[in-house]
Short mmCIF file of C-alpha atoms in Angstrom, two decimals:
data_model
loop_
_atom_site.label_atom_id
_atom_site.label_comp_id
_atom_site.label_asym_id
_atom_site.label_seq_id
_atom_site.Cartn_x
_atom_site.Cartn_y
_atom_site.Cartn_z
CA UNK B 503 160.90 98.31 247.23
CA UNK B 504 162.48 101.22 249.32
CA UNK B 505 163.23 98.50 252.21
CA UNK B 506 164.79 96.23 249.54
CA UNK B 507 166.91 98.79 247.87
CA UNK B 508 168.32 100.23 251.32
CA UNK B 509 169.09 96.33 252.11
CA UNK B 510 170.71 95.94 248.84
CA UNK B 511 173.26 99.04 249.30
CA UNK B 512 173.80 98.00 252.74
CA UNK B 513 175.13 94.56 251.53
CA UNK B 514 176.99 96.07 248.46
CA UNK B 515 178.71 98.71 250.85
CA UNK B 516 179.21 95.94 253.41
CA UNK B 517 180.93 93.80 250.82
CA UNK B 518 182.86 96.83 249.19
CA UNK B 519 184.38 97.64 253.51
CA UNK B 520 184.64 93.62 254.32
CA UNK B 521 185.43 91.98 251.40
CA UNK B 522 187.28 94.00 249.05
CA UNK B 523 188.97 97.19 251.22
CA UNK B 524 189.84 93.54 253.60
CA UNK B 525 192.57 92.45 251.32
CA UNK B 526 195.65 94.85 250.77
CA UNK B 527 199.23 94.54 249.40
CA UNK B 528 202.69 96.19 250.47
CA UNK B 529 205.08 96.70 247.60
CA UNK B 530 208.93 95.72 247.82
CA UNK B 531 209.76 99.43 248.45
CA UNK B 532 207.18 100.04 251.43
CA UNK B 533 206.19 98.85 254.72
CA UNK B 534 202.95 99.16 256.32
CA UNK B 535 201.87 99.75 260.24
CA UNK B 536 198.27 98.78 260.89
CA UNK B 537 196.17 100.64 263.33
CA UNK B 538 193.34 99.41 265.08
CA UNK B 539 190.67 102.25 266.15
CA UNK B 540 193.84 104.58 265.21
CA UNK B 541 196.16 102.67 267.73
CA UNK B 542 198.92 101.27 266.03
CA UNK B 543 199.69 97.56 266.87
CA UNK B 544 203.16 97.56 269.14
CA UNK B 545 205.23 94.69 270.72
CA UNK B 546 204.32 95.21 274.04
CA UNK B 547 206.06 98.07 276.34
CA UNK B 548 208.99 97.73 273.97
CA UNK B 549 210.69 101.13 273.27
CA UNK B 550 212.92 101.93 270.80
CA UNK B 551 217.02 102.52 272.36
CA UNK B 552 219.32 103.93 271.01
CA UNK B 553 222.81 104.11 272.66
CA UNK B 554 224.04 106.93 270.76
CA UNK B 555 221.41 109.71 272.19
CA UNK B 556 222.17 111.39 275.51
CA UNK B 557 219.93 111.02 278.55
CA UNK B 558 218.12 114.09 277.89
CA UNK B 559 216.65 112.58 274.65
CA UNK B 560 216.20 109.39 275.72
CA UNK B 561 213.70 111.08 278.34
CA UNK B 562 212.13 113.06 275.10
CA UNK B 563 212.22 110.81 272.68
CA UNK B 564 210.28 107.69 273.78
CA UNK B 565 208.70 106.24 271.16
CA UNK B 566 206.85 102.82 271.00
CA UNK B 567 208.72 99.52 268.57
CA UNK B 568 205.69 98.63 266.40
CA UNK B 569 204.57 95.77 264.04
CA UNK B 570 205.86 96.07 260.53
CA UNK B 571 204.12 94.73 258.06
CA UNK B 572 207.14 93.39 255.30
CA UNK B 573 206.84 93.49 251.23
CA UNK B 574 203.68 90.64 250.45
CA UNK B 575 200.49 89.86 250.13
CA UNK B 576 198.04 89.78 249.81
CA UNK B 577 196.91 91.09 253.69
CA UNK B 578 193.64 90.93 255.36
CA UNK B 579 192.22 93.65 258.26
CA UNK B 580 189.10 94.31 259.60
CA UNK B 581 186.85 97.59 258.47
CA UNK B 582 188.06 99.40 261.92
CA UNK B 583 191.54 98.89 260.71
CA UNK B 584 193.48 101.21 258.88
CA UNK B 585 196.93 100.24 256.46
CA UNK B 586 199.32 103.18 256.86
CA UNK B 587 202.37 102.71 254.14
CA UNK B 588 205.42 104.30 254.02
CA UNK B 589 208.57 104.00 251.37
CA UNK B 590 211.74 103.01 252.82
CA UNK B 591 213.64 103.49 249.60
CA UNK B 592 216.24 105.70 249.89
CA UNK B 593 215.75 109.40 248.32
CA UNK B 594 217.80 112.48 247.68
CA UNK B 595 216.82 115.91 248.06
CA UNK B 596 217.82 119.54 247.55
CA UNK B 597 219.11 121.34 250.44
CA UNK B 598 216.97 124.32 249.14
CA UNK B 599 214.06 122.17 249.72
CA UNK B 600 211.14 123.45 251.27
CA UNK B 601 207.36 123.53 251.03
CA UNK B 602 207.08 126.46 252.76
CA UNK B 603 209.16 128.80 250.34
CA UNK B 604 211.31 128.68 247.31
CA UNK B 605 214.65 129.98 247.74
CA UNK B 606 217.82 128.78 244.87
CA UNK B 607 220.25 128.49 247.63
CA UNK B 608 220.30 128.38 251.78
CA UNK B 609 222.45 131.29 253.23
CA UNK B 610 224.74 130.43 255.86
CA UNK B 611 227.20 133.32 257.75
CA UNK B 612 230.56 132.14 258.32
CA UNK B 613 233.42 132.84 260.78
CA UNK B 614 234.55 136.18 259.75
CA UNK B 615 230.82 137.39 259.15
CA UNK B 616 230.65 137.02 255.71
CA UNK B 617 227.39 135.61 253.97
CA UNK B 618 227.64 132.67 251.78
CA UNK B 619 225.02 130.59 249.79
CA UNK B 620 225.78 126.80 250.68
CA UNK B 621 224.15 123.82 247.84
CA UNK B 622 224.00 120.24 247.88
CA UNK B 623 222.42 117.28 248.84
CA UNK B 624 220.88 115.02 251.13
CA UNK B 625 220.47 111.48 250.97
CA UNK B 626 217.79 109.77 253.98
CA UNK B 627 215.32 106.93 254.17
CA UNK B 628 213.12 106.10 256.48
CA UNK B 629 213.40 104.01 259.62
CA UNK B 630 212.44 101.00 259.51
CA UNK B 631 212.80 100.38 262.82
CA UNK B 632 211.46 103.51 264.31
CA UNK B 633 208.13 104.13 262.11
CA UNK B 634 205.97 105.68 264.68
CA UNK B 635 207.58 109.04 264.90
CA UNK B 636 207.58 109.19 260.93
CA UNK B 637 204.04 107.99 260.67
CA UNK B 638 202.09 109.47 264.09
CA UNK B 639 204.70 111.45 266.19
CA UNK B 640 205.55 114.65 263.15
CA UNK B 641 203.64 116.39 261.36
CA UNK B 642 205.93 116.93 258.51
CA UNK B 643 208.93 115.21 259.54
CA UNK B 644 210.75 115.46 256.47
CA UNK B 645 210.46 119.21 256.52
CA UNK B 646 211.32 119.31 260.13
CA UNK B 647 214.42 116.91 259.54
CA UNK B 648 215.38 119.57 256.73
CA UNK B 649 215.16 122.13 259.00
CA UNK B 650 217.33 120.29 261.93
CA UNK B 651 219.88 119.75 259.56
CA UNK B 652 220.38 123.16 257.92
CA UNK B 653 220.46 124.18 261.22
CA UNK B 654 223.41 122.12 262.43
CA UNK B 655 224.74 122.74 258.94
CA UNK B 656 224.65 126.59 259.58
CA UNK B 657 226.07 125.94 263.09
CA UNK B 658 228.75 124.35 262.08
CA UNK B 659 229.53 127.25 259.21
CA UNK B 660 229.46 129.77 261.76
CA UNK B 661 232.06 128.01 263.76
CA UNK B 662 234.12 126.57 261.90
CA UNK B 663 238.16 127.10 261.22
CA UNK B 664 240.68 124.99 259.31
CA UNK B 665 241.80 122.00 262.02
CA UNK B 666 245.42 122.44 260.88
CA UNK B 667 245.99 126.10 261.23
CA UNK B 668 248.15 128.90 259.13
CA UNK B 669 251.33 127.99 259.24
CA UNK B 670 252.36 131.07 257.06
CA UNK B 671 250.89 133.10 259.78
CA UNK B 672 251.85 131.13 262.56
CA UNK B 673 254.42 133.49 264.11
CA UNK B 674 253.46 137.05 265.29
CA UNK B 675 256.46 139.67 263.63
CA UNK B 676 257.58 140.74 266.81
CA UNK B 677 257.87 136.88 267.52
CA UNK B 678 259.41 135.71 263.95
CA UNK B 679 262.98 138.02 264.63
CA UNK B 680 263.65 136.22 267.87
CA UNK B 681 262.59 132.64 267.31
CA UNK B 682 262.93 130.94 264.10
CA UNK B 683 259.47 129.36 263.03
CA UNK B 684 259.77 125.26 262.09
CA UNK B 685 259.95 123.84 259.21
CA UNK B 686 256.37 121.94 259.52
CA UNK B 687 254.96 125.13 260.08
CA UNK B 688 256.94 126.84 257.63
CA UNK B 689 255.46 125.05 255.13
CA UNK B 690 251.76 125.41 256.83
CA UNK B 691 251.01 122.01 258.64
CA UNK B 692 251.84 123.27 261.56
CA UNK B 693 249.30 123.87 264.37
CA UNK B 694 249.46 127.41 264.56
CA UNK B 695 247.08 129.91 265.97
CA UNK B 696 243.75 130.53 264.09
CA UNK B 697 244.69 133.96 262.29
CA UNK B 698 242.87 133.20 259.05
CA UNK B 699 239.14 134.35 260.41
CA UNK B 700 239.77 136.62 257.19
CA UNK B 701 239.39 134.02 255.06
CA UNK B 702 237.78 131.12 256.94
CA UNK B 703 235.54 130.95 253.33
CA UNK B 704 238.78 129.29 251.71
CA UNK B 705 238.92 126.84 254.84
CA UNK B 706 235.41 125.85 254.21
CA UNK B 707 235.90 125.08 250.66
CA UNK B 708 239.31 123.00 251.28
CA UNK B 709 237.42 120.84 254.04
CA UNK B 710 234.74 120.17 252.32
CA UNK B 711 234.98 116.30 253.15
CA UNK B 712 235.34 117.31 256.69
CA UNK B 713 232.26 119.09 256.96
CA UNK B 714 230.17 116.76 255.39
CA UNK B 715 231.24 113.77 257.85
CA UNK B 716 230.55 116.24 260.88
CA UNK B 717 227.33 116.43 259.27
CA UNK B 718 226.81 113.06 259.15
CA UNK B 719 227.92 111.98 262.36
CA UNK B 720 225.69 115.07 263.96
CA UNK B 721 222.56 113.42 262.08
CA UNK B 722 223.20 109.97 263.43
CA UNK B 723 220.55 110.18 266.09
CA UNK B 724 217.90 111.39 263.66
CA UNK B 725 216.32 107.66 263.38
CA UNK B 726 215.70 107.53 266.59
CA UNK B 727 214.72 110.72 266.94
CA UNK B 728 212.25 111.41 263.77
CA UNK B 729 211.98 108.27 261.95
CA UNK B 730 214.42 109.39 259.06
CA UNK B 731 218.17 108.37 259.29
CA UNK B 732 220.31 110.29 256.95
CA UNK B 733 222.70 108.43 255.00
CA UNK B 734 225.25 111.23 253.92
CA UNK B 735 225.52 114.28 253.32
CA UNK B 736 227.13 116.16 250.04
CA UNK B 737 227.80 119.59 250.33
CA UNK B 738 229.18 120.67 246.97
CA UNK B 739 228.79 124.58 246.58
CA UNK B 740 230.15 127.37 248.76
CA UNK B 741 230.11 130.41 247.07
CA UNK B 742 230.27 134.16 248.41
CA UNK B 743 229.26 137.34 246.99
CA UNK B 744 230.58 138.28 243.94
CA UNK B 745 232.77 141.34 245.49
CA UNK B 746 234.27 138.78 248.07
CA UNK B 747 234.87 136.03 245.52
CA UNK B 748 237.31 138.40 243.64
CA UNK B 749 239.36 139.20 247.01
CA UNK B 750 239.23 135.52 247.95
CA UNK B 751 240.97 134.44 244.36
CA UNK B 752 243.71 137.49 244.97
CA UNK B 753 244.31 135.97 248.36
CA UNK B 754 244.36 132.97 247.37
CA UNK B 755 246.80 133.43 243.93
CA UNK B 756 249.35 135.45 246.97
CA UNK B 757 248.88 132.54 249.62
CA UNK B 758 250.35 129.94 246.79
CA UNK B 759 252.80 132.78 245.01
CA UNK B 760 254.00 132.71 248.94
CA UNK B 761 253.72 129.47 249.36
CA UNK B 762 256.34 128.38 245.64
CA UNK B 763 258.49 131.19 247.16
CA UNK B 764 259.15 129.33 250.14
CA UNK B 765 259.17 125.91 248.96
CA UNK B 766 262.02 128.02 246.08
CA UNK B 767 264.39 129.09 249.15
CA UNK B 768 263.67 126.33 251.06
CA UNK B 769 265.27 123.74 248.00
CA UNK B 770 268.06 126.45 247.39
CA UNK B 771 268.69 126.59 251.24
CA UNK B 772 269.41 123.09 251.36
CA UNK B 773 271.36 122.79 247.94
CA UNK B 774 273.61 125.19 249.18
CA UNK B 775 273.77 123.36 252.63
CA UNK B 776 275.07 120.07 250.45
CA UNK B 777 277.12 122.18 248.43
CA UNK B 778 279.00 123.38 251.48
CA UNK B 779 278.91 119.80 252.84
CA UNK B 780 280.78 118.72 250.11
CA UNK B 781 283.30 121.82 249.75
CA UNK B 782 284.36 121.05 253.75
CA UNK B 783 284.84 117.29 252.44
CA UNK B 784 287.07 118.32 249.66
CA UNK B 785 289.14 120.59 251.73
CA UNK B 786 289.12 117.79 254.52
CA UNK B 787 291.35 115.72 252.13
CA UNK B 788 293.21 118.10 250.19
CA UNK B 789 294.48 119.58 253.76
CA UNK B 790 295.08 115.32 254.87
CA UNK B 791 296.50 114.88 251.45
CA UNK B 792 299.23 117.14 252.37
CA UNK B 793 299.37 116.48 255.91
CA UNK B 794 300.37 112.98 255.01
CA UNK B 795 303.75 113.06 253.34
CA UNK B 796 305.01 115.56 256.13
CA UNK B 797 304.01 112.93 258.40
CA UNK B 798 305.82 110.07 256.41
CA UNK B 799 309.05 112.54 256.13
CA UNK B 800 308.78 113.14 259.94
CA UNK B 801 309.21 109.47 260.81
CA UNK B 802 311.46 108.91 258.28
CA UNK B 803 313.56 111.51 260.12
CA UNK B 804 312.51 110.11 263.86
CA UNK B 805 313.92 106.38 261.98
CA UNK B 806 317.45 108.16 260.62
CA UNK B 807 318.23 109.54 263.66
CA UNK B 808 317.32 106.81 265.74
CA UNK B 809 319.38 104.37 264.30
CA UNK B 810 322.59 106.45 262.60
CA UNK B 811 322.54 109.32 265.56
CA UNK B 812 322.84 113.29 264.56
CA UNK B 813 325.80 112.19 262.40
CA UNK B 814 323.65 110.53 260.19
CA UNK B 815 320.56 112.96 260.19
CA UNK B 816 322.81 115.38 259.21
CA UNK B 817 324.32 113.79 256.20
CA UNK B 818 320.51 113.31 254.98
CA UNK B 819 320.06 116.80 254.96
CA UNK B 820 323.17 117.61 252.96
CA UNK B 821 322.08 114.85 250.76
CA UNK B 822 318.56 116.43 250.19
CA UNK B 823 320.36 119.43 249.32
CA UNK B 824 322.14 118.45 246.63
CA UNK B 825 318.88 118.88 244.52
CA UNK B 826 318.06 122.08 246.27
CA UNK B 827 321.13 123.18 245.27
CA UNK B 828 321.29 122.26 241.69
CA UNK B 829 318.31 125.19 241.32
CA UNK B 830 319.23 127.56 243.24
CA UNK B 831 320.64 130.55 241.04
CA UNK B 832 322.14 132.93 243.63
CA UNK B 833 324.24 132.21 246.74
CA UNK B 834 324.39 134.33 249.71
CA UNK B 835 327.08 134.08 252.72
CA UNK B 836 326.87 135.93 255.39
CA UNK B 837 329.26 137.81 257.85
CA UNK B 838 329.98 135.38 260.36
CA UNK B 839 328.66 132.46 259.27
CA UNK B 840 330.62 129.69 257.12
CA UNK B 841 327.39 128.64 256.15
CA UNK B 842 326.07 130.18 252.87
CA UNK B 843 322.42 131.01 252.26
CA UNK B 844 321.38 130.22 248.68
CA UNK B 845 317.89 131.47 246.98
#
């Protein structure tokens, strides 16, 4: 009875390994990698390449291109077998993620020294293509993604000013009495000197779009690297201490009252520039509106004499006197001279 019971269980737990553990399914959302006597099944000496890494990590990161095992089913393998599944859905997570600790925000110091508390987002899947780090090669890869990337992110935070400059500051004073500063700069898209580092926090926050595609293109190599590639990245929260936050908002409300002031005398600059424009025009033809008849009368004059001599130019004039005369209400002769001056 003993020898027929230990025969029986043997058969049941040799059914339950062969028969039923055989058979196994991968949902839409997963793939699978079988490994036989914990070797995964590969194609060959194939390697995964990727053009984008330098030759340093090609060297490091050589990792085998396996079998994946699509969405299906149902699959067979053999008792020495073993299914490993992963999800290759795509999944967002906290940048204050981390298994290790909790923590509401990740602190990052910025140009100027200041420390900030940075929040947002991450959006990754796995690899399809590159399983075996994810699967045999990390420990924790996620984590250690995570911690690549806040890395880079902090990195980046450190050393990072506003690519188009301060134009309000782009002159030095001794510099700004001898040469006058352009009007791109003037109205601060110039390419200036960095003088902000004071507050490089407000150049983080305007170029927020900026930082989050350096991010991205930073992480493109994490696929090939670690078996996660990370879609994008969304940065939404910079915020300093409270003290700092206060100064920042002053600076900022005198930056933009500087800023109006400017853009004010730079629209009354140039509507007084028209207005002048237009005054010289007006005196241009008053001064060739009366220019004009003195021109006619001289060649009227150059035509009498030409054709009727002096004789003749001179009975004009005592002809155009005649009217002169007519108003004039005092007569003056003097000594010497038959010919009488009138006023």
């Amino acid at each position: 009875m003993l020898l027929t019971a230990f025969l029986s269980g043997l058969a049941l737990y040799s059914i339950y390994r062969v028969v039923i553990r055989a058979f196994y399914t991968v949902k839409p959302n997963e793939r699978a990698v079988l490994t036989s006597f914990g070797r995964a099944q590969r194609f060959g000496d194939q390697r995964v390449e990727d053009p984008r890494m330098t030759e340093e990590e090609r060297a490091r990161y050589r990792f085998p291109r396996l079998q994946v095992i699509g969405p299906g089913g149902p699959y067979f393998k053999w008792p020495w077998q073993e299914v490993h599944k992963v999800d290759v859905a795509t999944q967002a997570l906290d940048l204050t993620w981390d298994p290790t600790k909790r923590q509401d925000t990740i602190e990052a110091v910025t140009k100027d020294n200041l420390t900030t508390g940075v929040n947002g987002q991450v959006r990754f899947r796995v690899a399809e293509d590159n399983l075996y780090p994810f699967v045999f090669g990390v420990a924790d890869p996620l984590q250690h993604v995570m911690g690549y990337f806040i890395s880079v992110l902090r990195e980046r935070i450190a050393n990072f000013s506003d690519p188009k400059g301060q134009g309000l500051l782009s002159l030095a004073p001794a510099d700004a009495q001898t040469a006058p500063a352009p009007a791109s700069e003037a109205l601060g898209d110039g390419a200036g000197p960095d003088l902000s580092e004071g507050v490089s926090i407000n150049d983080l926050r305007k170029n927020l779009p900026l930082l989050n595609a350096f991010m991205e293109q930073q992480c493109l190599t994490t696929g090939s690297r670690y078996g996660i590639e990370l879609e994008a990245a969304l940065i939404t929260q910079i915020d300093p201490p409270l003290e700092v936050d206060r100064a920042l908002s002053a600076i900022n409300s005198t930056r933009n009252q500087v800023a109006a002031d400017i853009s004010t005398a730079r629209a009354d600059a140039e509507q007084q520039i028209t207005m002048s424009k237009r005054a010289v025009d007006i005196a241009t033809n008053t001064a060739q509106a009366e220019v004009a008849p003195l021109k006619e009368l001289a060649q009227t004059l150059v035509g009498i004499k030409g054709e009727g001599g002096s004789a003749a130019l001179a009975a004009y004039v005592r002809n155009m006197r005649i009217p002169l005369l007519k108003r004039a209400r005092r007569i003056v002769q003097t000594t010497g001279n038959l010919t009488p001056n009138r006023t």
